């Protein structure tokens, strides 16, 4: 098997040369030629031996000599290095015509000469460019005319005389020419179709490459714009904090110093204003958190999620007890992540799980983990109000809220921060939920 591979590879290497790189029609024609050579060599041995025996039997050694010459000629063009492929093809075709005409001359139309001529015509049509297709018809016509003349002049040798009769020769050779012309007209149609398909494929590939480059450029542009926006959000929220602090503190001063001088309405307005300022403060803080999440370097450490839950309960004791909530977890893994970000992530997810509950409900939140091949899948499940399927994606975008601020307080930034944190850790976050029964927020984290 190895030997056969080496044999085929050597012929391919010799014949294909540089055209290996360009996979157009020319490449396939050259490959076909190499394959014809590789198959023909062992096959021509089969016809060489009977040819030699026949030539001895009929006492005509020329047939044997030409057979051997052609066979060694094939070996030469298959294994000669550094020879132009077209010269190889021309020698190949010439050798084929040589053996065909010799057989035709000595054995007449009873021998394999005419068959070989038909065979080589097909090969010429498929291994040379399409505009050479009719050359073979012309060559065959010339050969047939010469032989017709030889028969007419009775110059054909004795041994093949039974095969030569002018009328039958004209009938046979005209059919041969007709068949060759038919092939020369039809085969190039298939080849040019093939050529068109290959060209179309090549130009499609090129277009795809250009499109890909454009897309990558656009992506790069979006990344830069995104970064700029994050910077802007950071600067804006950072700079807004100071004037807001002033507004809040002066509102407080008005409330404490002028409370007695203001009527009911005035006090109510002050209350609305300071409530608005408090909400604005929260939005600014969340926005700041959101923009920081996109700019900070990850500080990866081993984090024991069981410990993280204990810390969470400690810092949120009032909130948990206020709502008479129950937090469950068991055998959580140690993951590699940024501790600040993880705390923020759990704070947001568990905070939401405790928040989005119906009035009289006792929140039950369960944190669990599932081990996958390359990831941990962490889940934060609650028994809250749940989310409609159509909002599963939307809630992870900035400022997307499903309730007004009177029903549930919030800024609509928490889950956007969660998404950013998880994606920074090269994971994914999604939600599964049934309205009225609860939500299950899941995210993956690389092991
Ligand atoms: P916020 O809670 O500040 O409004 P988030 O980005 O954290 O903002 O959440 C976006 C929206 O997703 C919320 O307004 C809420 O409607 C919905 N949501 C988030 N978590 C839950 C949950 N556990 N159960 C039901 N709805 C939720």
Short mmCIF file of N, CA, C and O in Angstrom, two decimals, residues 66-158:
data_model
loop_
_atom_site.label_atom_id
_atom_site.label_comp_id
_atom_site.label_asym_id
_atom_site.label_seq_id
_atom_site.Cartn_x
_atom_site.Cartn_y
_atom_site.Cartn_z
N UNK A 66 7.95 -1.25 -31.19
CA UNK A 66 7.21 -0.01 -30.92
C UNK A 66 6.49 -0.10 -29.58
O UNK A 66 6.48 0.84 -28.79
N UNK A 67 5.92 -1.31 -29.31
CA UNK A 67 5.26 -1.52 -28.00
C UNK A 67 6.23 -1.19 -26.86
O UNK A 67 5.89 -0.47 -25.92
N UNK A 68 7.43 -1.76 -26.96
CA UNK A 68 8.43 -1.55 -25.89
C UNK A 68 8.82 -0.07 -25.81
O UNK A 68 8.92 0.52 -24.73
N UNK A 69 9.01 0.53 -27.00
CA UNK A 69 9.42 1.95 -27.05
C UNK A 69 8.38 2.83 -26.36
O UNK A 69 8.70 3.69 -25.52
N UNK A 70 7.11 2.56 -26.69
CA UNK A 70 6.04 3.37 -26.11
C UNK A 70 5.97 3.17 -24.59
O UNK A 70 5.85 4.11 -23.82
N UNK A 71 6.12 1.91 -24.17
CA UNK A 71 6.05 1.61 -22.74
C UNK A 71 7.15 2.38 -21.98
O UNK A 71 6.89 3.03 -20.97
N UNK A 72 8.38 2.30 -22.52
CA UNK A 72 9.47 3.01 -21.83
C UNK A 72 9.30 4.54 -21.95
O UNK A 72 9.71 5.28 -21.05
N UNK A 73 8.67 4.93 -23.05
CA UNK A 73 8.36 6.36 -23.20
C UNK A 73 7.42 6.84 -22.09
O UNK A 73 7.63 7.89 -21.48
N UNK A 74 6.42 6.02 -21.78
CA UNK A 74 5.47 6.36 -20.70
C UNK A 74 6.22 6.46 -19.37
O UNK A 74 5.98 7.37 -18.57
N UNK A 75 7.12 5.49 -19.14
CA UNK A 75 7.89 5.51 -17.88
C UNK A 75 8.71 6.79 -17.80
O UNK A 75 8.77 7.46 -16.77
N UNK A 76 9.30 7.16 -18.94
CA UNK A 76 10.13 8.37 -18.99
C UNK A 76 9.31 9.61 -18.61
O UNK A 76 9.70 10.38 -17.72
N UNK A 77 8.13 9.77 -19.24
CA UNK A 77 7.37 11.00 -18.93
C UNK A 77 6.75 10.97 -17.53
O UNK A 77 6.47 12.00 -16.95
N UNK A 78 6.59 9.78 -16.98
CA UNK A 78 6.03 9.72 -15.62
C UNK A 78 7.09 10.06 -14.57
O UNK A 78 6.78 10.69 -13.57
N UNK A 79 8.33 9.62 -14.82
CA UNK A 79 9.33 9.76 -13.75
C UNK A 79 10.42 10.79 -14.00
O UNK A 79 11.23 11.05 -13.12
N UNK A 80 10.47 11.39 -15.21
CA UNK A 80 11.48 12.42 -15.49
C UNK A 80 11.15 13.65 -14.65
O UNK A 80 10.02 14.13 -14.66
N UNK A 81 12.18 14.12 -13.94
CA UNK A 81 11.94 15.31 -13.11
C UNK A 81 12.12 16.58 -13.93
O UNK A 81 12.77 16.55 -14.98
N UNK A 82 11.60 17.68 -13.41
CA UNK A 82 11.79 19.00 -14.01
C UNK A 82 11.47 19.06 -15.51
O UNK A 82 12.27 19.54 -16.30
N UNK A 83 10.35 18.55 -15.89
CA UNK A 83 9.96 18.69 -17.30
C UNK A 83 8.60 19.38 -17.33
O UNK A 83 7.72 19.07 -16.50
N UNK A 84 8.44 20.31 -18.26
CA UNK A 84 7.18 21.05 -18.34
C UNK A 84 6.01 20.07 -18.58
O UNK A 84 6.12 19.16 -19.39
N UNK A 85 4.93 20.33 -17.90
CA UNK A 85 3.76 19.43 -17.98
C UNK A 85 3.22 19.33 -19.41
O UNK A 85 2.82 18.26 -19.86
N UNK A 86 3.26 20.46 -20.16
CA UNK A 86 2.70 20.43 -21.52
C UNK A 86 3.58 19.58 -22.44
O UNK A 86 3.06 18.88 -23.32
N UNK A 87 4.91 19.64 -22.21
CA UNK A 87 5.79 18.79 -23.02
C UNK A 87 5.51 17.32 -22.71
O UNK A 87 5.42 16.47 -23.60
N UNK A 88 5.30 17.03 -21.41
CA UNK A 88 4.94 15.65 -21.02
C UNK A 88 3.68 15.20 -21.77
O UNK A 88 3.62 14.10 -22.32
N UNK A 89 2.70 16.10 -21.78
CA UNK A 89 1.42 15.74 -22.42
C UNK A 89 1.62 15.50 -23.92
O UNK A 89 1.08 14.54 -24.49
N UNK A 90 2.42 16.38 -24.56
CA UNK A 90 2.62 16.25 -26.02
C UNK A 90 3.35 14.94 -26.33
O UNK A 90 2.96 14.20 -27.24
N UNK A 91 4.39 14.61 -25.53
CA UNK A 91 5.10 13.34 -25.76
C UNK A 91 4.14 12.18 -25.58
O UNK A 91 4.11 11.23 -26.37
N UNK A 92 3.32 12.27 -24.52
CA UNK A 92 2.36 11.19 -24.22
C UNK A 92 1.43 10.96 -25.41
O UNK A 92 1.25 9.83 -25.88
N UNK A 93 0.88 12.06 -25.93
CA UNK A 93 -0.07 11.96 -27.04
C UNK A 93 0.63 11.42 -28.29
O UNK A 93 0.11 10.55 -29.00
N UNK A 94 1.87 11.90 -28.53
CA UNK A 94 2.62 11.44 -29.71
C UNK A 94 2.88 9.95 -29.63
O UNK A 94 2.71 9.22 -30.63
N UNK A 95 3.26 9.48 -28.42
CA UNK A 95 3.52 8.04 -28.26
C UNK A 95 2.26 7.24 -28.54
O UNK A 95 2.29 6.19 -29.20
N UNK A 96 1.16 7.75 -28.06
CA UNK A 96 -0.12 7.06 -28.26
C UNK A 96 -0.45 6.99 -29.75
O UNK A 96 -0.87 5.95 -30.26
N UNK A 97 -0.26 8.12 -30.44
CA UNK A 97 -0.54 8.12 -31.89
C UNK A 97 0.41 7.19 -32.62
O UNK A 97 0.03 6.53 -33.58
N UNK A 98 1.66 7.12 -32.14
CA UNK A 98 2.65 6.26 -32.79
C UNK A 98 2.18 4.81 -32.74
O UNK A 98 2.10 4.13 -33.78
N UNK A 99 1.84 4.36 -31.52
CA UNK A 99 1.44 2.94 -31.40
C UNK A 99 0.14 2.68 -32.16
O UNK A 99 -0.01 1.64 -32.82
N UNK A 100 -0.77 3.67 -32.16
CA UNK A 100 -2.04 3.47 -32.88
C UNK A 100 -1.80 3.31 -34.37
O UNK A 100 -2.33 2.39 -35.01
N UNK A 101 -0.97 4.21 -34.92
CA UNK A 101 -0.77 4.15 -36.38
C UNK A 101 0.03 2.91 -36.80
O UNK A 101 -0.25 2.30 -37.83
N UNK A 102 0.98 2.50 -35.93
CA UNK A 102 1.74 1.28 -36.26
C UNK A 102 0.80 0.08 -36.28
O UNK A 102 0.84 -0.75 -37.20
N UNK A 103 -0.07 0.01 -35.24
CA UNK A 103 -1.01 -1.11 -35.19
C UNK A 103 -1.98 -1.07 -36.36
O UNK A 103 -2.34 -2.09 -36.93
N UNK A 104 -2.38 0.15 -36.70
CA UNK A 104 -3.30 0.33 -37.83
C UNK A 104 -2.63 -0.12 -39.13
O UNK A 104 -3.24 -0.78 -39.96
N UNK A 105 -1.38 0.23 -39.23
CA UNK A 105 -0.63 -0.09 -40.46
C UNK A 105 -0.46 -1.60 -40.64
O UNK A 105 -0.71 -2.14 -41.71
N UNK A 106 -0.09 -2.26 -39.51
CA UNK A 106 0.19 -3.69 -39.65
C UNK A 106 -1.03 -4.58 -39.49
O UNK A 106 -1.11 -5.65 -40.06
N UNK A 107 -1.99 -4.14 -38.65
CA UNK A 107 -3.12 -5.04 -38.37
C UNK A 107 -4.43 -4.56 -38.99
O UNK A 107 -5.45 -5.23 -38.88
N UNK A 108 -4.45 -3.40 -39.59
CA UNK A 108 -5.62 -2.90 -40.26
C UNK A 108 -6.77 -2.65 -39.29
O UNK A 108 -6.56 -2.53 -38.08
N UNK A 109 -7.96 -2.60 -39.80
CA UNK A 109 -9.08 -2.24 -38.94
C UNK A 109 -9.48 -3.38 -38.00
O UNK A 109 -10.38 -3.22 -37.18
N UNK A 110 -8.86 -4.54 -38.13
CA UNK A 110 -9.13 -5.64 -37.19
C UNK A 110 -8.31 -5.49 -35.91
O UNK A 110 -8.62 -6.08 -34.89
N UNK A 111 -7.25 -4.70 -35.99
CA UNK A 111 -6.41 -4.50 -34.80
C UNK A 111 -6.98 -3.43 -33.89
O UNK A 111 -8.02 -2.84 -34.17
N UNK A 112 -6.25 -3.16 -32.76
CA UNK A 112 -6.77 -2.17 -31.80
C UNK A 112 -6.44 -0.72 -32.16
O UNK A 112 -6.73 0.17 -31.40
N UNK A 113 -5.83 -0.47 -33.35
CA UNK A 113 -5.39 0.87 -33.72
C UNK A 113 -6.48 1.92 -33.64
O UNK A 113 -6.32 2.97 -33.03
N UNK A 114 -7.65 1.59 -34.26
CA UNK A 114 -8.73 2.58 -34.28
C UNK A 114 -9.25 2.88 -32.88
O UNK A 114 -9.55 4.02 -32.54
N UNK A 115 -9.33 1.81 -32.04
CA UNK A 115 -9.80 2.00 -30.66
C UNK A 115 -8.87 2.93 -29.90
O UNK A 115 -9.30 3.81 -29.17
N UNK A 116 -7.56 2.69 -30.12
CA UNK A 116 -6.58 3.54 -29.43
C UNK A 116 -6.70 4.99 -29.89
O UNK A 116 -6.59 5.92 -29.09
N UNK A 117 -6.97 5.20 -31.17
CA UNK A 117 -7.12 6.57 -31.69
C UNK A 117 -8.32 7.25 -31.02
O UNK A 117 -8.24 8.40 -30.58
N UNK A 118 -9.40 6.47 -30.88
CA UNK A 118 -10.58 7.05 -30.21
C UNK A 118 -10.24 7.40 -28.75
O UNK A 118 -10.58 8.46 -28.25
N UNK A 119 -9.52 6.46 -28.12
CA UNK A 119 -9.14 6.66 -26.70
C UNK A 119 -8.30 7.91 -26.53
O UNK A 119 -8.59 8.77 -25.67
N UNK A 120 -7.27 8.06 -27.37
CA UNK A 120 -6.37 9.21 -27.20
C UNK A 120 -7.11 10.52 -27.52
O UNK A 120 -6.82 11.56 -26.93
N UNK A 121 -8.11 10.43 -28.43
CA UNK A 121 -8.87 11.64 -28.74
C UNK A 121 -9.59 12.13 -27.50
O UNK A 121 -9.58 13.32 -27.18
N UNK A 122 -10.21 11.18 -26.77
CA UNK A 122 -10.92 11.57 -25.55
C UNK A 122 -9.93 12.19 -24.56
O UNK A 122 -10.19 13.24 -23.96
N UNK A 123 -8.77 11.53 -24.42
CA UNK A 123 -7.78 12.04 -23.45
C UNK A 123 -7.33 13.45 -23.84
O UNK A 123 -7.25 14.34 -23.00
N UNK A 124 -7.07 13.67 -25.14
CA UNK A 124 -6.63 15.01 -25.57
C UNK A 124 -7.69 16.05 -25.20
O UNK A 124 -7.38 17.11 -24.67
N UNK A 125 -8.96 15.70 -25.46
CA UNK A 125 -10.03 16.69 -25.20
C UNK A 125 -10.08 17.05 -23.73
O UNK A 125 -10.32 18.20 -23.36
N UNK A 126 -9.83 16.05 -22.85
CA UNK A 126 -10.00 16.39 -21.42
C UNK A 126 -8.74 16.87 -20.73
O UNK A 126 -8.83 17.48 -19.67
N UNK A 127 -7.55 16.65 -21.33
CA UNK A 127 -6.36 17.13 -20.60
C UNK A 127 -5.78 18.43 -21.17
O UNK A 127 -4.94 19.06 -20.54
N UNK A 128 -6.23 18.81 -22.38
CA UNK A 128 -5.74 20.08 -22.95
C UNK A 128 -6.83 21.14 -22.86
O UNK A 128 -8.02 20.80 -22.73
N UNK A 129 -6.45 22.42 -22.95
CA UNK A 129 -7.48 23.47 -22.94
C UNK A 129 -8.53 23.24 -24.04
O UNK A 129 -8.21 22.68 -25.10
N UNK A 130 -9.75 23.71 -23.79
CA UNK A 130 -10.90 23.40 -24.66
C UNK A 130 -10.65 23.74 -26.13
O UNK A 130 -11.10 23.00 -27.01
N UNK A 131 -9.89 24.85 -26.40
CA UNK A 131 -9.75 25.23 -27.81
C UNK A 131 -8.87 24.27 -28.62
O UNK A 131 -8.75 24.39 -29.82
N UNK A 132 -8.25 23.28 -27.94
CA UNK A 132 -7.48 22.27 -28.69
C UNK A 132 -8.32 21.05 -29.05
O UNK A 132 -7.84 20.13 -29.70
N UNK A 133 -9.59 21.05 -28.63
CA UNK A 133 -10.42 19.86 -28.80
C UNK A 133 -10.50 19.41 -30.27
O UNK A 133 -10.40 18.23 -30.57
N UNK A 134 -10.66 20.40 -31.18
CA UNK A 134 -10.83 20.02 -32.60
C UNK A 134 -9.53 19.61 -33.26
O UNK A 134 -9.53 19.04 -34.34
N UNK A 135 -8.37 19.90 -32.61
CA UNK A 135 -7.08 19.48 -33.17
C UNK A 135 -7.06 17.97 -33.38
O UNK A 135 -6.59 17.46 -34.39
N UNK A 136 -7.61 17.28 -32.37
CA UNK A 136 -7.61 15.82 -32.46
C UNK A 136 -8.45 15.34 -33.65
O UNK A 136 -8.10 14.36 -34.32
N UNK A 137 -9.55 16.06 -33.95
CA UNK A 137 -10.38 15.67 -35.10
C UNK A 137 -9.56 15.82 -36.38
O UNK A 137 -9.56 14.95 -37.26
N UNK A 138 -8.82 16.93 -36.45
CA UNK A 138 -8.01 17.19 -37.65
C UNK A 138 -6.92 16.12 -37.78
O UNK A 138 -6.73 15.53 -38.87
N UNK A 139 -6.22 15.82 -36.67
CA UNK A 139 -5.15 14.80 -36.73
C UNK A 139 -5.74 13.46 -37.20
O UNK A 139 -5.22 12.79 -38.08
N UNK A 140 -6.89 13.09 -36.61
CA UNK A 140 -7.51 11.81 -36.98
C UNK A 140 -7.91 11.78 -38.45
O UNK A 140 -7.74 10.77 -39.14
N UNK A 141 -8.42 12.93 -38.91
CA UNK A 141 -8.83 13.02 -40.31
C UNK A 141 -7.63 12.81 -41.22
O UNK A 141 -7.69 12.04 -42.20
N UNK A 142 -6.51 13.46 -40.86
CA UNK A 142 -5.29 13.33 -41.68
C UNK A 142 -4.84 11.87 -41.70
O UNK A 142 -4.55 11.29 -42.76
N UNK A 143 -4.83 11.23 -40.49
CA UNK A 143 -4.40 9.82 -40.42
C UNK A 143 -5.31 8.96 -41.29
O UNK A 143 -4.85 8.12 -42.08
N UNK A 144 -6.62 9.16 -41.18
CA UNK A 144 -7.57 8.34 -41.94
C UNK A 144 -7.38 8.54 -43.46
O UNK A 144 -7.43 7.58 -44.24
N UNK A 145 -7.13 9.80 -43.85
CA UNK A 145 -6.93 10.08 -45.28
C UNK A 145 -5.67 9.38 -45.79
O UNK A 145 -5.67 8.77 -46.86
N UNK A 146 -4.59 9.50 -44.97
CA UNK A 146 -3.33 8.86 -45.39
C UNK A 146 -3.54 7.36 -45.55
O UNK A 146 -3.14 6.75 -46.55
N UNK A 147 -4.22 6.77 -44.55
CA UNK A 147 -4.44 5.33 -44.63
C UNK A 147 -5.34 4.97 -45.81
O UNK A 147 -5.15 3.95 -46.47
N UNK A 148 -6.33 5.82 -46.07
CA UNK A 148 -7.21 5.59 -47.22
C UNK A 148 -6.38 5.58 -48.51
O UNK A 148 -6.56 4.70 -49.36
N UNK A 149 -5.44 6.53 -48.59
CA UNK A 149 -4.59 6.63 -49.77
C UNK A 149 -3.71 5.38 -49.90
O UNK A 149 -3.55 4.81 -50.99
N UNK A 150 -3.16 4.94 -48.74
CA UNK A 150 -2.29 3.76 -48.74
C UNK A 150 -3.05 2.53 -49.23
O UNK A 150 -2.55 1.71 -50.00
N UNK A 151 -4.32 2.45 -48.76
CA UNK A 151 -5.14 1.29 -49.16
C UNK A 151 -5.44 1.39 -50.66
O UNK A 151 -5.35 0.41 -51.40
N UNK A 152 -5.76 2.60 -51.09
CA UNK A 152 -6.08 2.81 -52.50
C UNK A 152 -4.88 2.45 -53.38
O UNK A 152 -5.02 1.79 -54.41
N UNK A 153 -3.69 2.82 -52.90
CA UNK A 153 -2.48 2.54 -53.68
C UNK A 153 -1.93 1.14 -53.41
O UNK A 153 -0.86 0.78 -53.87
N UNK A 154 -2.67 0.41 -52.57
CA UNK A 154 -2.29 -0.97 -52.19
C UNK A 154 -0.89 -1.00 -51.58
O UNK A 154 -0.07 -1.85 -51.89
N UNK A 155 -0.61 -0.05 -50.72
CA UNK A 155 0.71 0.01 -50.09
C UNK A 155 0.70 -0.55 -48.67
O UNK A 155 1.65 -0.43 -47.93
N UNK A 156 -0.40 -1.13 -48.27
CA UNK A 156 -0.48 -1.66 -46.90
C UNK A 156 0.18 -3.04 -46.89
O UNK A 156 0.14 -3.75 -47.89
N UNK A 157 0.76 -3.42 -45.75
CA UNK A 157 1.48 -4.69 -45.70
C UNK A 157 0.54 -5.89 -45.79
O UNK A 157 -0.65 -5.79 -45.47
N UNK A 158 1.11 -7.00 -46.13
CA UNK A 158 0.36 -8.23 -46.38
C UNK A 158 -0.42 -8.74 -45.19
O UNK A 158 -1.59 -9.13 -45.31
#
